[in-house]
mmCIF file of N, CA, C and O in Angstrom:
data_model
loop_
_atom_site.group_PDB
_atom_site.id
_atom_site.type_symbol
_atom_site.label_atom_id
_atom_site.label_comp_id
_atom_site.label_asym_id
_atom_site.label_seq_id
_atom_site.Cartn_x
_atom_site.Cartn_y
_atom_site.Cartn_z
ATOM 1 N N UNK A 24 0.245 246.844 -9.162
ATOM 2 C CA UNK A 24 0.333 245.967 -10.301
ATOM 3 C C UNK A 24 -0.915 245.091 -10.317
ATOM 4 O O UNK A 24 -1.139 244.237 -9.460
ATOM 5 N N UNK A 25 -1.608 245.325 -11.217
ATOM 6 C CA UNK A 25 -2.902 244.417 -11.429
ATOM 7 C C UNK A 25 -2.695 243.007 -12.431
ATOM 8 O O UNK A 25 -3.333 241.969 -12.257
ATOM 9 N N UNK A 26 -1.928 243.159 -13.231
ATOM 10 C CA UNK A 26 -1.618 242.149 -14.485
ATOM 11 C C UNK A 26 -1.508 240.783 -14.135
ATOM 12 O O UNK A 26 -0.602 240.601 -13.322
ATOM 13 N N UNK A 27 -2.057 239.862 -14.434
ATOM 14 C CA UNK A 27 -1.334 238.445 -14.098
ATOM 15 C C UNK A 27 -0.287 238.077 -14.924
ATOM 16 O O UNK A 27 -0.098 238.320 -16.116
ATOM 17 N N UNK A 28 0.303 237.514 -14.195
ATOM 18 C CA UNK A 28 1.681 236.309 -15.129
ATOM 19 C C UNK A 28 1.348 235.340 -15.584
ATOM 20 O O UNK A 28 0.780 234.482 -14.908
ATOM 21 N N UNK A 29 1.580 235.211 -16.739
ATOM 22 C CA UNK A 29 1.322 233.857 -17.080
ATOM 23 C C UNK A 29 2.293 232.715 -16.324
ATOM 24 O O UNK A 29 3.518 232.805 -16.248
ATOM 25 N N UNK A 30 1.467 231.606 -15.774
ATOM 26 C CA UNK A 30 2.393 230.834 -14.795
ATOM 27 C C UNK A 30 2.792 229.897 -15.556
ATOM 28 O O UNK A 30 3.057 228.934 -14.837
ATOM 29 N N UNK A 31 2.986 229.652 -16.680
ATOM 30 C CA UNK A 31 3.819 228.606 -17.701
ATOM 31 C C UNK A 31 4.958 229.398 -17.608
ATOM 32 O O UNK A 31 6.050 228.845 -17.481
ATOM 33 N N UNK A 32 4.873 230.556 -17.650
ATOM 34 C CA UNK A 32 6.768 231.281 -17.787
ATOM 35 C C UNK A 32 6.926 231.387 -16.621
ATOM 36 O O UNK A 32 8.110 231.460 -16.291
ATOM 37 N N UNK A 33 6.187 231.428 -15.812
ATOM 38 C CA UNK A 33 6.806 231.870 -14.586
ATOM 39 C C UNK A 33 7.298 230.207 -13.720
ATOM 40 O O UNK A 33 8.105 229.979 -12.819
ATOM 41 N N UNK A 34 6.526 229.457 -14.383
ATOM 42 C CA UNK A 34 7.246 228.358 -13.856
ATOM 43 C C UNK A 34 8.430 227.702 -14.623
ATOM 44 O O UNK A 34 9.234 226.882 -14.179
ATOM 45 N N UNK A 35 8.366 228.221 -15.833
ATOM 46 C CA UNK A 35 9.329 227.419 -16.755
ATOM 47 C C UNK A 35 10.833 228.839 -16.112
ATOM 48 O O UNK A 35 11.968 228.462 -15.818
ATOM 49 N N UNK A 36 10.442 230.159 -16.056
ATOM 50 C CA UNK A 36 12.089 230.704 -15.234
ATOM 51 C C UNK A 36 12.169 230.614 -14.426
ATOM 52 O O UNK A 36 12.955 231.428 -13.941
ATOM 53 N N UNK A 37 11.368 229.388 -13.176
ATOM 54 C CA UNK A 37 11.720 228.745 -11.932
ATOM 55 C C UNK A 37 12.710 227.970 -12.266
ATOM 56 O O UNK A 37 13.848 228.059 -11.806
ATOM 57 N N UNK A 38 12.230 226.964 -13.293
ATOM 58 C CA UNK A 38 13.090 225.395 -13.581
ATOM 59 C C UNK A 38 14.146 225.702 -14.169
ATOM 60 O O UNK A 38 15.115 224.961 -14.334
ATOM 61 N N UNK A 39 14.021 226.891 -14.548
ATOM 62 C CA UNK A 39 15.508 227.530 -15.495
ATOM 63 C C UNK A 39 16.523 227.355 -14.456
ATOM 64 O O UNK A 39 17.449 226.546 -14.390
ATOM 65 N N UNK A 40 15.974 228.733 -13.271
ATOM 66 C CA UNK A 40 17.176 229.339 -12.393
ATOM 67 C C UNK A 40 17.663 227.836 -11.283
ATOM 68 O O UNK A 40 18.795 227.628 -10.847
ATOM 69 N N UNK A 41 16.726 227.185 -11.107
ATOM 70 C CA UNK A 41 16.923 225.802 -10.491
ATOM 71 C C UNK A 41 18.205 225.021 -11.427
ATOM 72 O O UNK A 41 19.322 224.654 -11.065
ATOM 73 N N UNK A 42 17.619 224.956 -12.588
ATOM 74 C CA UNK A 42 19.018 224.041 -13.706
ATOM 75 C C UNK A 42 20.245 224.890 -13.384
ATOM 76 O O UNK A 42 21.239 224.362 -12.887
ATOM 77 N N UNK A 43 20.197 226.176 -13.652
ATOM 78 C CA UNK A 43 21.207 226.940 -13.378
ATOM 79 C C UNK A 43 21.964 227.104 -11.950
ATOM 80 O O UNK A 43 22.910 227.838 -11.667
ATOM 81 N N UNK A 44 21.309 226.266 -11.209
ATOM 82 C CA UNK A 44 21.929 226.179 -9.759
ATOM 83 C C UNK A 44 22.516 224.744 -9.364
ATOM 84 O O UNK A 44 23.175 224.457 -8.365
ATOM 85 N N UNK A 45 22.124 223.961 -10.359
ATOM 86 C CA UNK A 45 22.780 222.700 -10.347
ATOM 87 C C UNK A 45 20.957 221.564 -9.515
ATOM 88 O O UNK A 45 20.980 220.377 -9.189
ATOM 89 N N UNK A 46 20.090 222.227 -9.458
ATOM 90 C CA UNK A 46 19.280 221.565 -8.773
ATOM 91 C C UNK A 46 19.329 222.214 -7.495
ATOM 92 O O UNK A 46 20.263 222.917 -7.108
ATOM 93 N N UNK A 47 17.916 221.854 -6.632
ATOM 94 C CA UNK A 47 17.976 222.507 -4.882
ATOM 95 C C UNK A 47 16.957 220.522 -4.299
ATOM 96 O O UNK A 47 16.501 219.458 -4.718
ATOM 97 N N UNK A 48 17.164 221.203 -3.341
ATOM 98 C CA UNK A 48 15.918 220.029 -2.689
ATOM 99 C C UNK A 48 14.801 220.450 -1.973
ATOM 100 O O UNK A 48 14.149 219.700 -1.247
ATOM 101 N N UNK A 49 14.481 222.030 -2.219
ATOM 102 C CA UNK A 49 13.226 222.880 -1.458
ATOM 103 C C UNK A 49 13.041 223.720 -2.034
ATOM 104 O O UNK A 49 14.067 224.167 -2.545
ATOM 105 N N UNK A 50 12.145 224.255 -2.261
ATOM 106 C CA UNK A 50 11.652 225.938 -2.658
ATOM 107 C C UNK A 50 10.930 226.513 -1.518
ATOM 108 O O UNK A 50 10.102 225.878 -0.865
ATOM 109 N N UNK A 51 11.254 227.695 -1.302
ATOM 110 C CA UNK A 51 10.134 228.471 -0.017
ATOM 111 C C UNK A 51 9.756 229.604 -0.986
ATOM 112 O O UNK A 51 10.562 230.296 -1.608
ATOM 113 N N UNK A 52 8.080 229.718 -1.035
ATOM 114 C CA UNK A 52 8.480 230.760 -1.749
ATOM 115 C C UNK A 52 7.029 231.283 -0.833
ATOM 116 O O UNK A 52 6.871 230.927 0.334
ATOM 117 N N UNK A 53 6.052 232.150 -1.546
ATOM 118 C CA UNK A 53 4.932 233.119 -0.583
ATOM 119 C C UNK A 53 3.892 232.416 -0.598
ATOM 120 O O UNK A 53 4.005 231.712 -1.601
ATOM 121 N N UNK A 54 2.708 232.120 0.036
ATOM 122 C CA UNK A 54 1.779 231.588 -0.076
ATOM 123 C C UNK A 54 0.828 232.042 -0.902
ATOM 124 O O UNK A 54 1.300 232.969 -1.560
ATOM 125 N N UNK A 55 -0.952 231.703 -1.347
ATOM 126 C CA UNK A 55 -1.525 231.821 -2.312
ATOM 127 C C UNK A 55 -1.716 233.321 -2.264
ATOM 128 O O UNK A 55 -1.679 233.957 -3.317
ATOM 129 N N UNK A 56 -1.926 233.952 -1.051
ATOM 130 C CA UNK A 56 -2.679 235.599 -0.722
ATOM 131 C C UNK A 56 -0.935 235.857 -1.259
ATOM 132 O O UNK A 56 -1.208 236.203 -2.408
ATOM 133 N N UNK A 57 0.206 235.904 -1.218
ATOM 134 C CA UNK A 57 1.143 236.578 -1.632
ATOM 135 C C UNK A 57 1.419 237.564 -0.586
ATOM 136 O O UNK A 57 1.675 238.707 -0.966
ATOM 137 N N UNK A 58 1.413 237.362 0.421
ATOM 138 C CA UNK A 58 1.867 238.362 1.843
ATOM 139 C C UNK A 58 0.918 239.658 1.612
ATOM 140 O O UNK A 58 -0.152 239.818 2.199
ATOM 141 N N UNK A 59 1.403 240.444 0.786
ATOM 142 C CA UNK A 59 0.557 241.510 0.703
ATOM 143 C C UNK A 59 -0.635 241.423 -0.138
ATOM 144 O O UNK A 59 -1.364 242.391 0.075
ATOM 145 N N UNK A 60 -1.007 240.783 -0.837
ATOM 146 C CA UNK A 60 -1.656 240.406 -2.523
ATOM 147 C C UNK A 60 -0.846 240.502 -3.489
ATOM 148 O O UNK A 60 -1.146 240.449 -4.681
ATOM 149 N N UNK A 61 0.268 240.654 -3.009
ATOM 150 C CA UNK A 61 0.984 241.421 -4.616
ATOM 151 C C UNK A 61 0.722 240.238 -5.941
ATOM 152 O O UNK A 61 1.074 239.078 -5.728
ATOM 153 N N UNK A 62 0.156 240.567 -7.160
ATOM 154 C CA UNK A 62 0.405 239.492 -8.632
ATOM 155 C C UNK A 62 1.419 238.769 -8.915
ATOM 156 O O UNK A 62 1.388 237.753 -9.609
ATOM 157 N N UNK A 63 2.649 239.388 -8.244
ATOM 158 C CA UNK A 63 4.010 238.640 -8.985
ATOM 159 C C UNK A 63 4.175 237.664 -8.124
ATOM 160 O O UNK A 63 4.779 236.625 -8.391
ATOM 161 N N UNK A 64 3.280 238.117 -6.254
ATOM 162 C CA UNK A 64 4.219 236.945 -5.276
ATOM 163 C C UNK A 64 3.073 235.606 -5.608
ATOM 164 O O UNK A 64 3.548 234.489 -5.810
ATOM 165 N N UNK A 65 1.670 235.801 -5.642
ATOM 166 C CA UNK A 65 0.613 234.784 -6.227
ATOM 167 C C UNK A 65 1.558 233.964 -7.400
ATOM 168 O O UNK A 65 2.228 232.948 -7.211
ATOM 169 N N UNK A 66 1.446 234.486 -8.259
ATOM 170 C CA UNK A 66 2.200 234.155 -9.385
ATOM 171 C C UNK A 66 3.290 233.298 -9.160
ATOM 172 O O UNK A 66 3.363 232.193 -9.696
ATOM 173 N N UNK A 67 4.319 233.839 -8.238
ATOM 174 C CA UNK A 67 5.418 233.162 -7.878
ATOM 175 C C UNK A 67 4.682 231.481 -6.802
ATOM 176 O O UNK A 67 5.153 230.368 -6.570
ATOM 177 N N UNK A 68 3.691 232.008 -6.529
ATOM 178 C CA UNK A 68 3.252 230.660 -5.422
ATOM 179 C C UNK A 68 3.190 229.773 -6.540
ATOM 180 O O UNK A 68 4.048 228.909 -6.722
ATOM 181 N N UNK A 69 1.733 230.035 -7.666
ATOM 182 C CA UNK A 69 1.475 229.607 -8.891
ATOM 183 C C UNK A 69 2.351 228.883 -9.729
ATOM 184 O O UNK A 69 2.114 227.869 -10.385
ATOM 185 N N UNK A 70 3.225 229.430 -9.640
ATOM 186 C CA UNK A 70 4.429 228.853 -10.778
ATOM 187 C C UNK A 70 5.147 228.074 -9.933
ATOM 188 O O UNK A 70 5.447 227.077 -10.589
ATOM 189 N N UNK A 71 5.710 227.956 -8.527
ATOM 190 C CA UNK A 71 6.115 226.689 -7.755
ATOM 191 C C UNK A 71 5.300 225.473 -8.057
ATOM 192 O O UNK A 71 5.604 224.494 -8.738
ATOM 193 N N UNK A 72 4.072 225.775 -7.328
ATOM 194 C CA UNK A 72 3.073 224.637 -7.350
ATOM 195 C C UNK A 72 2.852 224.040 -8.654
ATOM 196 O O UNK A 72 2.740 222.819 -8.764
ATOM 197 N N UNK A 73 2.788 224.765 -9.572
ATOM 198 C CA UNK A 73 2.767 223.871 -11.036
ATOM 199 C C UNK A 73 4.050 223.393 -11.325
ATOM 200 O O UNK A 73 4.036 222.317 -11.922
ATOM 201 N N UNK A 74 5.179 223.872 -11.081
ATOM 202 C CA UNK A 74 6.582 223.118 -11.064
ATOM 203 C C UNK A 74 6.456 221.950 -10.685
ATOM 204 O O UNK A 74 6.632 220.936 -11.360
ATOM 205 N N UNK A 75 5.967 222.074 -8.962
ATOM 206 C CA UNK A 75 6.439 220.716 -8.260
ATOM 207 C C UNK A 75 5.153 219.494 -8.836
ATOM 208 O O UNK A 75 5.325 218.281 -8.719
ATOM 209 N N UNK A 76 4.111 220.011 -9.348
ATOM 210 C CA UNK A 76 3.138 219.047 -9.792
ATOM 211 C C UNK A 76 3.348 217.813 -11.134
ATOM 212 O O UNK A 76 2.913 216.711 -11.467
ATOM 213 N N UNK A 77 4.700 219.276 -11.766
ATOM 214 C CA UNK A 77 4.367 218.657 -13.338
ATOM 215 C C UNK A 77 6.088 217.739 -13.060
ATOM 216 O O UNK A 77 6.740 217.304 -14.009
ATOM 217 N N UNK A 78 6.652 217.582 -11.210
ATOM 218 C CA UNK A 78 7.629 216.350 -11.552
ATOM 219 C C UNK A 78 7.257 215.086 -12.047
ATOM 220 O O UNK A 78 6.220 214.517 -11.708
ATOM 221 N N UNK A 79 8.083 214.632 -12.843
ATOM 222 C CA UNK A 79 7.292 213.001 -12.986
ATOM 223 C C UNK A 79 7.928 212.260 -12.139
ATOM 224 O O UNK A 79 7.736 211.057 -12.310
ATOM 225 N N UNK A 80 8.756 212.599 -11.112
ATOM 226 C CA UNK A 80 8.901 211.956 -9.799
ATOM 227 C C UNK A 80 9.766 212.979 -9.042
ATOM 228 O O UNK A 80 10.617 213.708 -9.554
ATOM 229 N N UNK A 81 9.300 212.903 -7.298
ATOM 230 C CA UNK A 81 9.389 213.799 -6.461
ATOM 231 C C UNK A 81 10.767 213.930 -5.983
ATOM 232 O O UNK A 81 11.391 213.284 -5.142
ATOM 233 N N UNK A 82 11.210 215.294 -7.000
ATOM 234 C CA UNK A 82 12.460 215.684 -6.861
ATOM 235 C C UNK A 82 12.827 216.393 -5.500
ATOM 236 O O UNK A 82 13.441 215.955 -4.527
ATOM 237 N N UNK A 83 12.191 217.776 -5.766
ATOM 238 C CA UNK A 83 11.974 218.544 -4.613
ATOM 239 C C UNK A 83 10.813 218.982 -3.924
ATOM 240 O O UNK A 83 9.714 218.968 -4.479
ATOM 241 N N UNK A 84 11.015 219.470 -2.456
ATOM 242 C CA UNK A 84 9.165 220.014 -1.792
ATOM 243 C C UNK A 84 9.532 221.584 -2.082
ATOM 244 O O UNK A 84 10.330 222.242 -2.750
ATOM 245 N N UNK A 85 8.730 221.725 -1.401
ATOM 246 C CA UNK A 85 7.913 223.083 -1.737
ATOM 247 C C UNK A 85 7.393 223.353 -0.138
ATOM 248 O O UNK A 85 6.782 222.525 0.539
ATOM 249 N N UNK A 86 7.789 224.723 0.293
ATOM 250 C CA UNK A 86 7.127 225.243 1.112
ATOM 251 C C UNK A 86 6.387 226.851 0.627
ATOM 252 O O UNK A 86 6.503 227.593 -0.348
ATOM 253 N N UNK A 87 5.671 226.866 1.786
ATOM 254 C CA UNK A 87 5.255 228.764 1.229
ATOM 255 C C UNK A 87 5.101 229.122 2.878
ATOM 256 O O UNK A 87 4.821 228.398 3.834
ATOM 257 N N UNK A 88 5.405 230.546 2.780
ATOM 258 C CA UNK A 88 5.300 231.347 3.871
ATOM 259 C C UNK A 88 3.701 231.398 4.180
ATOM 260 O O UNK A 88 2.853 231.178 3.315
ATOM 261 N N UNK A 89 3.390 231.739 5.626
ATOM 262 C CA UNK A 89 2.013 232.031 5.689
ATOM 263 C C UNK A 89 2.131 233.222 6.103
ATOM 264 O O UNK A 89 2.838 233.574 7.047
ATOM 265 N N UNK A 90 1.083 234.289 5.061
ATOM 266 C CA UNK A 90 0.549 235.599 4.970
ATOM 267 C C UNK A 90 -0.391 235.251 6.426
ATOM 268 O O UNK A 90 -1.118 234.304 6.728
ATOM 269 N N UNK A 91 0.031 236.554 7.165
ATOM 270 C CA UNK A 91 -0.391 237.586 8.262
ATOM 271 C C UNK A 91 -1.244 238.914 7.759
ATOM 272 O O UNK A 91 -1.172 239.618 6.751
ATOM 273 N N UNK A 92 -2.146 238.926 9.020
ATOM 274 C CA UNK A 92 -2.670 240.333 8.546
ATOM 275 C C UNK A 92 -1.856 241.530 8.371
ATOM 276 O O UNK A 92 -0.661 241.357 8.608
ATOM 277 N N UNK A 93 -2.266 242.888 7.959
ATOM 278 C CA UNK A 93 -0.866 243.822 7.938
ATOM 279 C C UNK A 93 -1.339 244.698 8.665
ATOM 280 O O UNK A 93 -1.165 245.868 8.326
ATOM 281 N N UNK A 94 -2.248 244.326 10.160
ATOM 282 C CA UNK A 94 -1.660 244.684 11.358
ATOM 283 C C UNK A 94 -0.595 244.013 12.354
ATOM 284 O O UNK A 94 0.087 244.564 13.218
ATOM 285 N N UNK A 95 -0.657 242.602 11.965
ATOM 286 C CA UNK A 95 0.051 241.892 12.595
ATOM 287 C C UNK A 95 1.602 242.192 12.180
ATOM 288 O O UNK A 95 2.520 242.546 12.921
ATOM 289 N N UNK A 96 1.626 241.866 10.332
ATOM 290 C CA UNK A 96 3.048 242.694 9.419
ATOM 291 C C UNK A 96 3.496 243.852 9.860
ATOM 292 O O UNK A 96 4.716 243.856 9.692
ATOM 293 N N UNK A 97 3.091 244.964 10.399
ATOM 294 C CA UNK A 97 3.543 245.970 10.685
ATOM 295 C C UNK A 97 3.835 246.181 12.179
ATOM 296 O O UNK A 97 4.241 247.266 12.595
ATOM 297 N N UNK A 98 3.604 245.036 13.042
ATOM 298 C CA UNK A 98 3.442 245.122 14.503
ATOM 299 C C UNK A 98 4.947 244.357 14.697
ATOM 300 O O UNK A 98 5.104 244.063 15.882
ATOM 301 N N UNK A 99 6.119 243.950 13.822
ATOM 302 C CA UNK A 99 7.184 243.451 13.551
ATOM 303 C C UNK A 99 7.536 242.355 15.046
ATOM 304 O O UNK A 99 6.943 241.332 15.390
ATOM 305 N N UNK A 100 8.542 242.951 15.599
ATOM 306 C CA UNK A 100 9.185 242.467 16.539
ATOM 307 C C UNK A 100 8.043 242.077 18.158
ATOM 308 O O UNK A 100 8.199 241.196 19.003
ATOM 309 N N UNK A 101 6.909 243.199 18.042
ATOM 310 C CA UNK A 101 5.907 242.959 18.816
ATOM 311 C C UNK A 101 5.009 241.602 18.747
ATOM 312 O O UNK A 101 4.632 240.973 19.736
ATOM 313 N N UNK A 102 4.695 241.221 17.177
ATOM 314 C CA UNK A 102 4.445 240.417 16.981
ATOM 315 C C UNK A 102 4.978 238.838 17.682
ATOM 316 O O UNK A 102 4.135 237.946 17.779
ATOM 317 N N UNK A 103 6.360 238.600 18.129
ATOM 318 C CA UNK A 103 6.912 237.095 18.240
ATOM 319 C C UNK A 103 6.554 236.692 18.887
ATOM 320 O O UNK A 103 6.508 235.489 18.634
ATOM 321 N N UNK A 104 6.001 237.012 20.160
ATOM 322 C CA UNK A 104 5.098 236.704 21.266
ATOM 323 C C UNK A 104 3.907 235.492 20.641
ATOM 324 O O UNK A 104 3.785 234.269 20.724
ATOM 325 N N UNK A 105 2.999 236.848 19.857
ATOM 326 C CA UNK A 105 1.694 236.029 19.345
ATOM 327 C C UNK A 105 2.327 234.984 18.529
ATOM 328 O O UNK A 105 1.993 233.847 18.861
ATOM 329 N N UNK A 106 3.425 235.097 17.226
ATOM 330 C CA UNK A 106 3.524 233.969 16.451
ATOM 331 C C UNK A 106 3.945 233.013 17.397
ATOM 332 O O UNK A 106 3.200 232.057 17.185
ATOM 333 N N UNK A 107 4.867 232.653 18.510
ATOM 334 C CA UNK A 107 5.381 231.599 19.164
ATOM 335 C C UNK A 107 4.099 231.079 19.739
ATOM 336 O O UNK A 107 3.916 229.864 19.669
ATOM 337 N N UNK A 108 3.050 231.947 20.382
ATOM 338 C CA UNK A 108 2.003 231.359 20.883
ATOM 339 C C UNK A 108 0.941 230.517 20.055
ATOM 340 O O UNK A 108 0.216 229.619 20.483
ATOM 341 N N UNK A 109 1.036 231.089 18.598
ATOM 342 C CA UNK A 109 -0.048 230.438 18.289
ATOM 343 C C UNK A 109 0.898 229.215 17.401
ATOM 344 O O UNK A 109 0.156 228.242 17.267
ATOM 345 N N UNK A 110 1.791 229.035 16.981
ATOM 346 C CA UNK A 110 2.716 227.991 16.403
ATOM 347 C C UNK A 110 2.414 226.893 17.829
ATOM 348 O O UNK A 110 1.620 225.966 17.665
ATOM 349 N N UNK A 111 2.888 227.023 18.775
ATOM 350 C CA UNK A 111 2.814 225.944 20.037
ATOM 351 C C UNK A 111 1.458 225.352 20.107
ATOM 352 O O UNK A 111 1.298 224.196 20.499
ATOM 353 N N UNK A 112 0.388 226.182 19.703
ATOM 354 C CA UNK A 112 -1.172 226.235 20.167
ATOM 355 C C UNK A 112 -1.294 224.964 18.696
ATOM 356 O O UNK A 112 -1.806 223.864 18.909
ATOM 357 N N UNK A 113 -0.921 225.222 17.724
ATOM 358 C CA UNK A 113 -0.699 224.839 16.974
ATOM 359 C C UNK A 113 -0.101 223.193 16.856
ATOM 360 O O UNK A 113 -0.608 222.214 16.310
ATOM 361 N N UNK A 114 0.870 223.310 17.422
ATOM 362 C CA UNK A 114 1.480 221.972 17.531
ATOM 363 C C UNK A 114 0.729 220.919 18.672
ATOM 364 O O UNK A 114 0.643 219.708 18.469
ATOM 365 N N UNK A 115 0.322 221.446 19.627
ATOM 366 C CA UNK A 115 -0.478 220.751 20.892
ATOM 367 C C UNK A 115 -1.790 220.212 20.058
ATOM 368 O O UNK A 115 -2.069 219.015 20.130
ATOM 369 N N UNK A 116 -2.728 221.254 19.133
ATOM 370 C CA UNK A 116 -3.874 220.537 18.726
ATOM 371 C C UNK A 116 -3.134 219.350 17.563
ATOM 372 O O UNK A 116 -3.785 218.308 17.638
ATOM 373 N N UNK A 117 -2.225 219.252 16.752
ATOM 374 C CA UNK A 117 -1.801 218.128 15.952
ATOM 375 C C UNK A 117 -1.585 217.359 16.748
ATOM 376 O O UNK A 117 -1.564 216.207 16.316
ATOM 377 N N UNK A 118 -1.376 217.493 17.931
ATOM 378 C CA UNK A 118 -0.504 216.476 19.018
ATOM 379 C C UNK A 118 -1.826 215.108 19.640
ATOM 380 O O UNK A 118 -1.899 213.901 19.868
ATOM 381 N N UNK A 119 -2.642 216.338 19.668
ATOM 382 C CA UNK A 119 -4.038 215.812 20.273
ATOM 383 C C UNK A 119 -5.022 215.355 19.114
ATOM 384 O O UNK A 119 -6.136 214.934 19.423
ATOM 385 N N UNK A 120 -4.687 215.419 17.979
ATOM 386 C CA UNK A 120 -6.103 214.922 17.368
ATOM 387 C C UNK A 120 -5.127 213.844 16.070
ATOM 388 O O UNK A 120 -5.739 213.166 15.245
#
C-alpha cells in the first residue's frame, strides 16, 4: 500500500471510536516508522498525534510502540534477552544524567 491517509479522517474516526467508547485515558498506537512502514500504521501514529494536539485541554496521553529492525521482529522470543538488556541500559543512563 503506497497511498497516504488523509490524517483529518483518520483522526476525526479516532475521536469517533473514542466517543463511542465513552472516552479512554491512553492511546497506544505504532510509532512514526509504523513497525514495518506500513501507510495505514504512520497514518494511524499521524492521526493520534494530531488528536492529542488539537485537545484544548489534556484529556488523554498517547503512547506509541517502538519499531525494531525486522531482524530483530523476526528473531521473536530470541529477542527478550536483548530488549530487557537494552530497556535496563536504558533506564541506568536516565538514572545517571
Amino acid at each position: 500500500m503506497t497511498a497516504d491517509w488523509n490524517l483529518q479522517i483518520v483522526s476525526e474516526c479516532i475521536s469517533s471510536h473514542i466517543k463511542s467508547l465513552g472516552g479512554v485515558d491512553f492511546i497506544i498506537t505504532f510509532d512514526h516508522y509504523g513497525i514495518s512502514g506500513h501507510s495505514n500504521h504512520r497514518a494511524t501514529y499521524h492521526g493520534v498525534k494530531r488528536l492529542i494536539s488539537d485537545q484544548s485541554e489534556p484529556l488523554m496521553k498517547a503512547f506509541s510502540l517502538r519499531s525494531v529492525s525486522v531482524f530483530r521482529k523476526f528473531l521473536s522470543v530470541l529477542d527478550f534477552p536483548l530488549t530487557i538488556y537494552l530497556h535496563n541500559r536504558k533506564i541506568v543512563h536516565q538514572q545517571t544524567h
